[in-house]
Amino acid sequence: MWEGLWTGMVIGFQTTMIPINIGLVLLGCFVGSFIGMMPGLGPITAVALMIPVTYALDPASGMVLLAGVYYGAIFGGSTCSILINAPGEAATVATAIDGYPMAQQGKPGKALAIAAYSSFSGGTIAVILLMLGAPLMANVAKSFQSSDYFALMVMGLTAVSAFAGPGGFLKALLMTVVGLMLATVGTDQTSGVQRFTFGSMNLLDGLSFIMLAMATFAITEGFLMVLKRQDTTGVFKAKNLASISDLRVTRQEFRKIAPTIGRSSLLGFFIGVLPGAGATLGSFLSYGMEQRLANPEEKKKFGKGSLIGLAAPETGNNAASTGSFIPLLTLGIPGSGTTAVMLGALIAYGIEPGPRMFVERPEVFWAVIMSMYLGNVFLLILNLPLIPYFARLLAVPRNILIPGIIFFSMIGVYLITFNNFDINAMILISVIALVLRLFDFPMAPLLLGFILGGLMEDNLRRSLVIYDGSMSFLWERPISLSINLVTIAFLTSPIIQWLLSHRKRDQSASPDAH
Amino acid sequence: MNVNMEKMGALFILAFSIAYGIYAVKIPLIFLSQGEALNARTLPYALSVAGIVISLLIIILPSFDKDKVTTVGEALSGLDWRRTAWLTGLMLVYSLSMPWVGFVIASIFFMAGGVMILGERNFKVILIASIPLVVVLWFLLTKVLGMYIAPGELFYILGGTE
């Protein structure tokens, strides 16, 4: 095992350390930080916007760039949360709970520095775990058959809904189904029959995933900013930029947050490995764990600018983001919305993620992992001193920012196919997605369903052929059976939670309760 | 409107799922696949049923957090619909005009129009936000990355040759 690990690291190191890839990691971190820092824009939008650029690169370089954009955007999102209390996405909401009060107390530089050190530590520890865990998982996955893959995909899709909580469970599940429906548009790969093409040549290959990603995230974000009249530049301009430059963290403060970083790294990583859980859960659970472990005096500081309260979610979300690469790289199952977009990019490069990628395209597999070391270092030594300057980007007026986002989204889609049909379809889908987002329906499950839909149908078909049309493949193989049992648990837990909460409410509302 | 917004969204997807199911029936099947356990219609049928059932569950079941229920009226009021509609219209015009006027002109007009729709009236800012951005992007794409971007019908009408 160690020999294989060493060989892999050497391959990854050789691929990453060529000048163009070093430049791409740097560019990815920089662009990711910039986009992630924009209020309302998260890693999904950042990665989706950069995908068209990667089509001009080889797959390893493309993935290195996208990975850089991913962790750069998470880093940028934290900056935005701390400085103006406007988290770009759910994963940095917990960062704002203690980060923003710290900034309000005149310590924005310290808050940003702690966030950066925590992100770096969480990211680095998680990369080491990823390096050790991914090959192991890929080796286990080599024994997987179509029925196991089908079960895994169903589990991944169900998990995304289950982690949305009892209130959002059905909505997330419904959006997953809609994503799967959209995946059926085009020519059926096995029979060659056209489905839902309405006689249009443009739909023969199905809907483009990048078009769907841009429509549901990038353009809709732009629309939402216009609709809600969001303008954070004024809030930002009111802040004292000079105080951001003071990035000093004392040795005592480091000592105080060190155990938190260790615990949150491990928790975040293992949460990230679960399909569907992602960085949001990683950050909130780390925050919750530290709050529970804190002494009574420290507990009182939570929500009012606690150093531990800031370090925990920052470490947790970075470790979880790294952990989410395990299901992506080894099983081809994305652990989050952003890794779903990256999975789409890999498929577009002609690479099927999963254990075969580990064997057939080790340079891509290992380059992504090794580039993360480099990316974490770049983020710390380059982005941290640049924070005061980066922060000024928050003052870009929305009058320019929003048309710019929409323009780059449309151009990104147009440059892939040079077909105006995709732009028109994108406009239509963005309007529908906007309405659904206003109605509080999540878009990440839709994208996940769309990306996994084709693979899921293929594996289901193969399983049925192997088992002579019988559905017994769902329980005959121990691996499939175990995964399916987990899926059932995912499906039933929100229902049980929902029933329990209703029962509790009914009991408290009934007159006998008093 | 005093309708719960998640129910409204579910109603919208219910209609979509029914329409999807109706079109799923029309998917042609080749002779050999009619007896197969999974043919081109099977998954669409299952998805249509799943879509209908889940949307109905959202519509019928009470909301999880009744205290936080938002009505459609509340969710949609106070939003800047006018600017969003203008921006959507501009996107459509951009898409339709690009084959005729070409990438550079259409993009400059899109950026300038977008900046103006969002309230910018300073002519200098409008020009800076549109022309340099588009020209630099065009240069990077065509001259640095070597991509071919068709110049548009207008270019040929005016007698241009490549």
Short mmCIF file of N, CA, C and O in Angstrom, two decimals, chain B residues 12-110:
data_model
loop_
_atom_site.label_atom_id
_atom_site.label_comp_id
_atom_site.label_asym_id
_atom_site.label_seq_id
_atom_site.Cartn_x
_atom_site.Cartn_y
_atom_site.Cartn_z
N PHE B 12 -46.45 23.94 -8.93
CA PHE B 12 -45.76 24.23 -10.18
C PHE B 12 -45.04 22.96 -10.68
O PHE B 12 -45.15 22.58 -11.85
N ILE B 13 -44.36 22.29 -9.77
CA ILE B 13 -43.62 21.08 -10.17
C ILE B 13 -44.60 19.92 -10.41
O ILE B 13 -44.33 19.05 -11.25
N LEU B 14 -45.73 19.93 -9.72
CA LEU B 14 -46.75 18.90 -9.97
C LEU B 14 -47.22 18.98 -11.43
O LEU B 14 -47.29 17.97 -12.14
N ALA B 15 -47.48 20.22 -11.88
CA ALA B 15 -47.90 20.42 -13.27
C ALA B 15 -46.82 19.95 -14.23
O ALA B 15 -47.09 19.27 -15.24
N PHE B 16 -45.56 20.26 -13.88
CA PHE B 16 -44.44 19.84 -14.72
C PHE B 16 -44.34 18.32 -14.77
O PHE B 16 -44.14 17.73 -15.85
N SER B 17 -44.51 17.67 -13.62
CA SER B 17 -44.40 16.20 -13.55
C SER B 17 -45.51 15.53 -14.36
O SER B 17 -45.27 14.51 -15.02
N ILE B 18 -46.71 16.11 -14.31
CA ILE B 18 -47.82 15.54 -15.09
C ILE B 18 -47.52 15.67 -16.59
O ILE B 18 -47.65 14.71 -17.35
N ALA B 19 -47.07 16.87 -16.98
CA ALA B 19 -46.75 17.09 -18.40
C ALA B 19 -45.63 16.15 -18.83
O ALA B 19 -45.67 15.55 -19.92
N TYR B 20 -44.64 15.98 -17.96
CA TYR B 20 -43.51 15.08 -18.24
C TYR B 20 -44.02 13.65 -18.43
O TYR B 20 -43.61 12.96 -19.36
N GLY B 21 -44.94 13.24 -17.57
CA GLY B 21 -45.51 11.89 -17.66
C GLY B 21 -46.28 11.70 -18.96
O GLY B 21 -46.18 10.64 -19.60
N ILE B 22 -47.02 12.73 -19.36
CA ILE B 22 -47.80 12.64 -20.61
C ILE B 22 -46.85 12.46 -21.80
O ILE B 22 -47.07 11.63 -22.68
N TYR B 23 -45.76 13.25 -21.80
CA TYR B 23 -44.79 13.12 -22.90
C TYR B 23 -44.01 11.81 -22.82
O TYR B 23 -43.56 11.30 -23.84
N ALA B 24 -43.87 11.28 -21.60
CA ALA B 24 -43.15 9.99 -21.45
C ALA B 24 -43.89 8.88 -22.19
O ALA B 24 -43.26 7.97 -22.74
N VAL B 25 -45.23 8.97 -22.21
CA VAL B 25 -46.04 7.95 -22.90
C VAL B 25 -45.74 7.97 -24.41
O VAL B 25 -45.83 6.96 -25.10
N LYS B 26 -45.35 9.16 -24.88
CA LYS B 26 -45.13 9.31 -26.33
C LYS B 26 -43.72 8.92 -26.77
O LYS B 26 -43.39 9.02 -27.96
N ILE B 27 -42.87 8.50 -25.84
CA ILE B 27 -41.51 8.10 -26.23
C ILE B 27 -41.61 6.84 -27.10
O ILE B 27 -42.21 5.84 -26.68
N PRO B 28 -41.08 6.89 -28.33
CA PRO B 28 -41.20 5.71 -29.19
C PRO B 28 -40.34 4.56 -28.66
O PRO B 28 -39.28 4.79 -28.08
N LEU B 29 -40.84 3.34 -28.84
CA LEU B 29 -40.07 2.18 -28.41
C LEU B 29 -39.76 1.30 -29.61
O LEU B 29 -40.64 1.05 -30.44
N ILE B 30 -38.52 0.84 -29.70
CA ILE B 30 -38.19 -0.09 -30.78
C ILE B 30 -38.75 -1.47 -30.39
O ILE B 30 -38.91 -1.77 -29.21
N PHE B 31 -39.05 -2.29 -31.41
CA PHE B 31 -39.75 -3.56 -31.19
C PHE B 31 -39.08 -4.42 -30.12
O PHE B 31 -39.73 -4.91 -29.21
N LEU B 32 -37.75 -4.55 -30.21
CA LEU B 32 -37.03 -5.45 -29.31
C LEU B 32 -37.09 -5.00 -27.84
O LEU B 32 -37.07 -5.80 -26.93
N SER B 33 -37.18 -3.68 -27.65
CA SER B 33 -37.10 -3.18 -26.28
C SER B 33 -38.44 -3.25 -25.54
O SER B 33 -38.48 -3.01 -24.34
N GLN B 34 -39.52 -3.59 -26.27
CA GLN B 34 -40.83 -3.56 -25.62
C GLN B 34 -40.96 -4.58 -24.49
O GLN B 34 -41.69 -4.37 -23.53
N GLY B 35 -40.25 -5.70 -24.62
CA GLY B 35 -40.34 -6.72 -23.58
C GLY B 35 -39.27 -6.61 -22.51
O GLY B 35 -39.24 -7.39 -21.57
N GLU B 36 -38.38 -5.63 -22.66
CA GLU B 36 -37.28 -5.50 -21.71
C GLU B 36 -37.75 -5.00 -20.35
O GLU B 36 -38.75 -4.27 -20.26
N ALA B 37 -36.98 -5.38 -19.32
CA ALA B 37 -37.36 -4.94 -17.96
C ALA B 37 -37.21 -3.43 -17.83
O ALA B 37 -37.95 -2.78 -17.11
N LEU B 38 -36.23 -2.87 -18.52
CA LEU B 38 -36.02 -1.42 -18.46
C LEU B 38 -35.86 -0.89 -19.88
O LEU B 38 -34.85 -1.17 -20.53
N ASN B 39 -36.87 -0.21 -20.37
CA ASN B 39 -36.73 0.39 -21.69
C ASN B 39 -36.68 1.91 -21.56
O ASN B 39 -36.64 2.44 -20.44
N ALA B 40 -36.71 2.59 -22.72
CA ALA B 40 -36.52 4.05 -22.69
C ALA B 40 -37.63 4.78 -21.93
O ALA B 40 -37.45 5.93 -21.53
N ARG B 41 -38.78 4.12 -21.73
CA ARG B 41 -39.87 4.78 -21.02
C ARG B 41 -39.88 4.53 -19.52
O ARG B 41 -40.51 5.27 -18.77
N THR B 42 -39.21 3.45 -19.09
CA THR B 42 -39.36 3.02 -17.69
C THR B 42 -38.97 4.11 -16.69
O THR B 42 -39.76 4.44 -15.80
N LEU B 43 -37.75 4.64 -16.84
CA LEU B 43 -37.30 5.64 -15.85
C LEU B 43 -38.18 6.91 -15.91
O LEU B 43 -38.60 7.40 -14.85
N PRO B 44 -38.48 7.43 -17.12
CA PRO B 44 -39.38 8.60 -17.14
C PRO B 44 -40.73 8.33 -16.45
O PRO B 44 -41.23 9.20 -15.73
N TYR B 45 -41.29 7.13 -16.63
CA TYR B 45 -42.55 6.81 -15.92
C TYR B 45 -42.35 6.91 -14.42
O TYR B 45 -43.12 7.53 -13.70
N ALA B 46 -41.28 6.23 -13.95
CA ALA B 46 -41.02 6.20 -12.50
C ALA B 46 -40.79 7.61 -11.96
O ALA B 46 -41.31 7.97 -10.90
N LEU B 47 -40.04 8.42 -12.74
CA LEU B 47 -39.75 9.78 -12.27
C LEU B 47 -41.00 10.64 -12.24
O LEU B 47 -41.20 11.46 -11.33
N SER B 48 -41.86 10.43 -13.25
CA SER B 48 -43.10 11.20 -13.29
C SER B 48 -43.96 10.88 -12.06
O SER B 48 -44.47 11.78 -11.39
N VAL B 49 -44.07 9.58 -11.77
CA VAL B 49 -44.86 9.17 -10.59
C VAL B 49 -44.23 9.74 -9.32
O VAL B 49 -44.93 10.31 -8.47
N ALA B 50 -42.90 9.64 -9.23
CA ALA B 50 -42.21 10.17 -8.03
C ALA B 50 -42.45 11.67 -7.90
O ALA B 50 -42.76 12.16 -6.79
N GLY B 51 -42.35 12.39 -9.01
CA GLY B 51 -42.57 13.84 -8.99
C GLY B 51 -43.98 14.18 -8.52
O GLY B 51 -44.17 15.07 -7.69
N ILE B 52 -44.97 13.44 -9.05
CA ILE B 52 -46.37 13.70 -8.67
C ILE B 52 -46.59 13.40 -7.18
O ILE B 52 -47.17 14.21 -6.46
N VAL B 53 -46.08 12.25 -6.75
CA VAL B 53 -46.31 11.85 -5.35
C VAL B 53 -45.65 12.84 -4.38
O VAL B 53 -46.29 13.32 -3.43
N ILE B 54 -44.38 13.20 -4.64
CA ILE B 54 -43.69 14.10 -3.70
C ILE B 54 -44.33 15.50 -3.70
O ILE B 54 -44.51 16.11 -2.64
N SER B 55 -44.71 16.00 -4.90
CA SER B 55 -45.35 17.33 -4.91
C SER B 55 -46.66 17.29 -4.15
O SER B 55 -46.98 18.22 -3.41
N LEU B 56 -47.43 16.20 -4.34
CA LEU B 56 -48.70 16.09 -3.61
C LEU B 56 -48.47 16.03 -2.10
O LEU B 56 -49.23 16.64 -1.34
N LEU B 57 -47.40 15.33 -1.70
CA LEU B 57 -47.09 15.26 -0.26
C LEU B 57 -46.81 16.66 0.29
O LEU B 57 -47.28 17.01 1.37
N ILE B 58 -46.04 17.45 -0.48
CA ILE B 58 -45.73 18.81 0.00
C ILE B 58 -47.01 19.65 0.08
O ILE B 58 -47.21 20.42 1.01
N ILE B 59 -47.90 19.45 -0.91
CA ILE B 59 -49.13 20.24 -0.93
C ILE B 59 -50.06 19.82 0.23
O ILE B 59 -50.64 20.66 0.90
N ILE B 60 -50.17 18.51 0.43
CA ILE B 60 -51.15 18.00 1.41
C ILE B 60 -50.65 18.13 2.86
O ILE B 60 -51.38 18.59 3.73
N LEU B 61 -49.39 17.74 3.10
CA LEU B 61 -48.90 17.71 4.48
C LEU B 61 -48.72 19.14 5.03
O LEU B 61 -48.38 20.05 4.28
N PRO B 62 -48.94 19.31 6.35
CA PRO B 62 -48.69 20.64 6.91
C PRO B 62 -47.20 20.99 6.87
O PRO B 62 -46.37 20.09 6.91
N SER B 63 -46.90 22.27 6.80
CA SER B 63 -45.49 22.69 6.75
C SER B 63 -44.78 22.30 8.04
O SER B 63 -45.39 22.31 9.11
N PHE B 64 -43.48 22.00 7.93
CA PHE B 64 -42.72 21.55 9.10
C PHE B 64 -42.67 22.64 10.17
O PHE B 64 -42.97 22.42 11.32
N ASP B 65 -42.27 23.84 9.73
CA ASP B 65 -42.16 24.94 10.69
C ASP B 65 -43.27 25.94 10.40
O ASP B 65 -43.09 26.87 9.60
N LYS B 66 -44.41 25.74 11.05
CA LYS B 66 -45.58 26.58 10.73
C LYS B 66 -45.35 28.06 11.04
O LYS B 66 -45.92 28.92 10.41
N ASP B 67 -44.48 28.32 12.03
CA ASP B 67 -44.25 29.72 12.42
C ASP B 67 -43.50 30.50 11.34
O ASP B 67 -43.58 31.72 11.28
N LYS B 68 -42.74 29.76 10.51
CA LYS B 68 -41.92 30.45 9.51
C LYS B 68 -42.54 30.41 8.11
O LYS B 68 -41.87 30.70 7.13
N VAL B 69 -43.82 30.01 8.01
CA VAL B 69 -44.45 29.90 6.69
C VAL B 69 -44.54 31.28 6.05
O VAL B 69 -44.97 32.25 6.67
N THR B 70 -44.08 31.35 4.80
CA THR B 70 -44.16 32.61 4.06
C THR B 70 -45.18 32.45 2.94
O THR B 70 -45.16 31.45 2.23
N THR B 71 -46.02 33.45 2.79
CA THR B 71 -47.00 33.36 1.69
C THR B 71 -46.35 33.88 0.41
O THR B 71 -45.33 34.58 0.46
N VAL B 72 -46.98 33.53 -0.71
CA VAL B 72 -46.43 33.96 -2.01
C VAL B 72 -46.38 35.48 -2.06
O VAL B 72 -45.40 36.07 -2.53
N GLY B 73 -47.44 36.10 -1.52
CA GLY B 73 -47.50 37.57 -1.50
C GLY B 73 -46.31 38.16 -0.76
O GLY B 73 -45.65 39.07 -1.25
N GLU B 74 -46.02 37.59 0.41
CA GLU B 74 -44.89 38.09 1.22
C GLU B 74 -43.56 37.86 0.51
O GLU B 74 -42.68 38.72 0.51
N ALA B 75 -43.45 36.67 -0.11
CA ALA B 75 -42.17 36.31 -0.74
C ALA B 75 -41.88 37.17 -1.97
O ALA B 75 -40.73 37.47 -2.26
N LEU B 76 -42.93 37.54 -2.68
CA LEU B 76 -42.71 38.24 -3.95
C LEU B 76 -42.88 39.76 -3.86
O LEU B 76 -42.59 40.46 -4.82
N SER B 77 -43.33 40.23 -2.69
CA SER B 77 -43.56 41.68 -2.61
C SER B 77 -42.24 42.42 -2.36
O SER B 77 -41.31 41.86 -1.77
N GLY B 78 -42.20 43.65 -2.79
CA GLY B 78 -41.04 44.50 -2.55
C GLY B 78 -39.82 44.15 -3.38
O GLY B 78 -38.73 44.65 -3.13
N LEU B 79 -39.99 43.27 -4.35
CA LEU B 79 -38.84 42.88 -5.18
C LEU B 79 -38.79 43.76 -6.45
O LEU B 79 -39.82 44.24 -6.92
N ASP B 80 -37.58 43.90 -6.95
CA ASP B 80 -37.39 44.77 -8.12
C ASP B 80 -37.64 43.98 -9.41
O ASP B 80 -36.70 43.60 -10.12
N TRP B 81 -38.91 43.74 -9.71
CA TRP B 81 -39.26 42.93 -10.89
C TRP B 81 -38.97 43.66 -12.19
O TRP B 81 -38.63 43.03 -13.19
N ARG B 82 -39.14 44.98 -12.15
CA ARG B 82 -39.00 45.74 -13.39
C ARG B 82 -37.57 45.59 -13.96
O ARG B 82 -37.38 45.24 -15.11
N ARG B 83 -36.59 45.82 -13.10
CA ARG B 83 -35.19 45.73 -13.56
C ARG B 83 -34.85 44.30 -13.99
O ARG B 83 -34.14 44.09 -14.96
N THR B 84 -35.38 43.31 -13.23
CA THR B 84 -35.07 41.92 -13.57
C THR B 84 -35.65 41.58 -14.94
O THR B 84 -35.01 40.91 -15.75
N ALA B 85 -36.87 42.06 -15.21
CA ALA B 85 -37.50 41.80 -16.51
C ALA B 85 -36.70 42.46 -17.64
O ALA B 85 -36.47 41.86 -18.69
N TRP B 86 -36.25 43.68 -17.39
CA TRP B 86 -35.44 44.37 -18.40
C TRP B 86 -34.15 43.61 -18.68
O TRP B 86 -33.72 43.47 -19.83
N LEU B 87 -33.54 43.13 -17.61
CA LEU B 87 -32.28 42.39 -17.74
C LEU B 87 -32.49 41.09 -18.53
O LEU B 87 -31.68 40.73 -19.39
N THR B 88 -33.60 40.41 -18.24
CA THR B 88 -33.91 39.17 -18.97
C THR B 88 -34.14 39.48 -20.45
O THR B 88 -33.65 38.76 -21.32
N GLY B 89 -34.87 40.57 -20.70
CA GLY B 89 -35.10 40.98 -22.09
C GLY B 89 -33.79 41.27 -22.80
O GLY B 89 -33.58 40.87 -23.94
N LEU B 90 -32.89 41.95 -22.07
CA LEU B 90 -31.58 42.29 -22.65
C LEU B 90 -30.79 41.03 -22.98
O LEU B 90 -30.11 40.95 -24.02
N MET B 91 -30.90 40.03 -22.12
CA MET B 91 -30.20 38.76 -22.37
C MET B 91 -30.73 38.12 -23.65
O MET B 91 -29.96 37.58 -24.47
N LEU B 92 -32.05 38.17 -23.82
CA LEU B 92 -32.66 37.58 -25.03
C LEU B 92 -32.20 38.33 -26.28
O LEU B 92 -31.85 37.72 -27.29
N VAL B 93 -32.20 39.67 -26.18
CA VAL B 93 -31.77 40.49 -27.32
C VAL B 93 -30.31 40.16 -27.66
O VAL B 93 -29.94 40.00 -28.82
N TYR B 94 -29.50 39.99 -26.62
CA TYR B 94 -28.08 39.67 -26.81
C TYR B 94 -27.93 38.35 -27.56
O TYR B 94 -27.19 38.25 -28.54
N SER B 95 -28.69 37.36 -27.09
CA SER B 95 -28.61 36.04 -27.71
C SER B 95 -29.05 36.07 -29.18
O SER B 95 -28.43 35.47 -30.05
N LEU B 96 -30.15 36.80 -29.44
CA LEU B 96 -30.68 36.83 -30.81
C LEU B 96 -29.85 37.70 -31.74
O LEU B 96 -29.78 37.44 -32.94
N SER B 97 -29.20 38.73 -31.16
CA SER B 97 -28.46 39.65 -32.04
C SER B 97 -27.04 39.17 -32.35
O SER B 97 -26.45 39.57 -33.35
N MET B 98 -26.51 38.30 -31.50
CA MET B 98 -25.11 37.90 -31.68
C MET B 98 -24.80 37.31 -33.07
O MET B 98 -23.80 37.69 -33.68
N PRO B 99 -25.65 36.41 -33.62
CA PRO B 99 -25.32 35.87 -34.95
C PRO B 99 -25.31 36.96 -36.03
O PRO B 99 -24.66 36.81 -37.05
N TRP B 100 -26.02 38.07 -35.79
CA TRP B 100 -26.12 39.12 -36.80
C TRP B 100 -25.04 40.17 -36.65
O TRP B 100 -24.37 40.51 -37.61
N VAL B 101 -24.89 40.70 -35.43
CA VAL B 101 -23.92 41.80 -35.29
C VAL B 101 -22.54 41.31 -34.81
O VAL B 101 -21.59 42.08 -34.80
N GLY B 102 -22.46 40.05 -34.41
CA GLY B 102 -21.16 39.50 -33.98
C GLY B 102 -20.94 39.64 -32.49
O GLY B 102 -21.65 40.38 -31.80
N PHE B 103 -19.94 38.91 -32.01
CA PHE B 103 -19.67 38.82 -30.57
C PHE B 103 -19.32 40.18 -29.96
O PHE B 103 -19.89 40.58 -28.95
N VAL B 104 -18.41 40.91 -30.61
CA VAL B 104 -17.88 42.13 -29.99
C VAL B 104 -18.97 43.19 -29.82
O VAL B 104 -19.20 43.69 -28.71
N ILE B 105 -19.68 43.49 -30.91
CA ILE B 105 -20.70 44.56 -30.82
C ILE B 105 -21.83 44.15 -29.87
O ILE B 105 -22.24 44.93 -29.00
N ALA B 106 -22.32 42.90 -30.03
CA ALA B 106 -23.43 42.45 -29.17
C ALA B 106 -23.02 42.49 -27.69
O ALA B 106 -23.79 42.93 -26.83
N SER B 107 -21.78 42.07 -27.41
CA SER B 107 -21.33 42.03 -26.01
C SER B 107 -21.18 43.43 -25.43
O SER B 107 -21.55 43.68 -24.27
N ILE B 108 -20.63 44.35 -26.24
CA ILE B 108 -20.47 45.73 -25.75
C ILE B 108 -21.85 46.31 -25.41
O ILE B 108 -22.05 46.91 -24.36
N PHE B 109 -22.83 46.08 -26.31
CA PHE B 109 -24.18 46.59 -26.06
C PHE B 109 -24.81 45.91 -24.84
O PHE B 109 -25.52 46.54 -24.06
N PHE B 110 -24.53 44.63 -24.67
CA PHE B 110 -25.10 43.93 -23.51
C PHE B 110 -24.56 44.52 -22.21
O PHE B 110 -25.32 44.84 -21.29
#
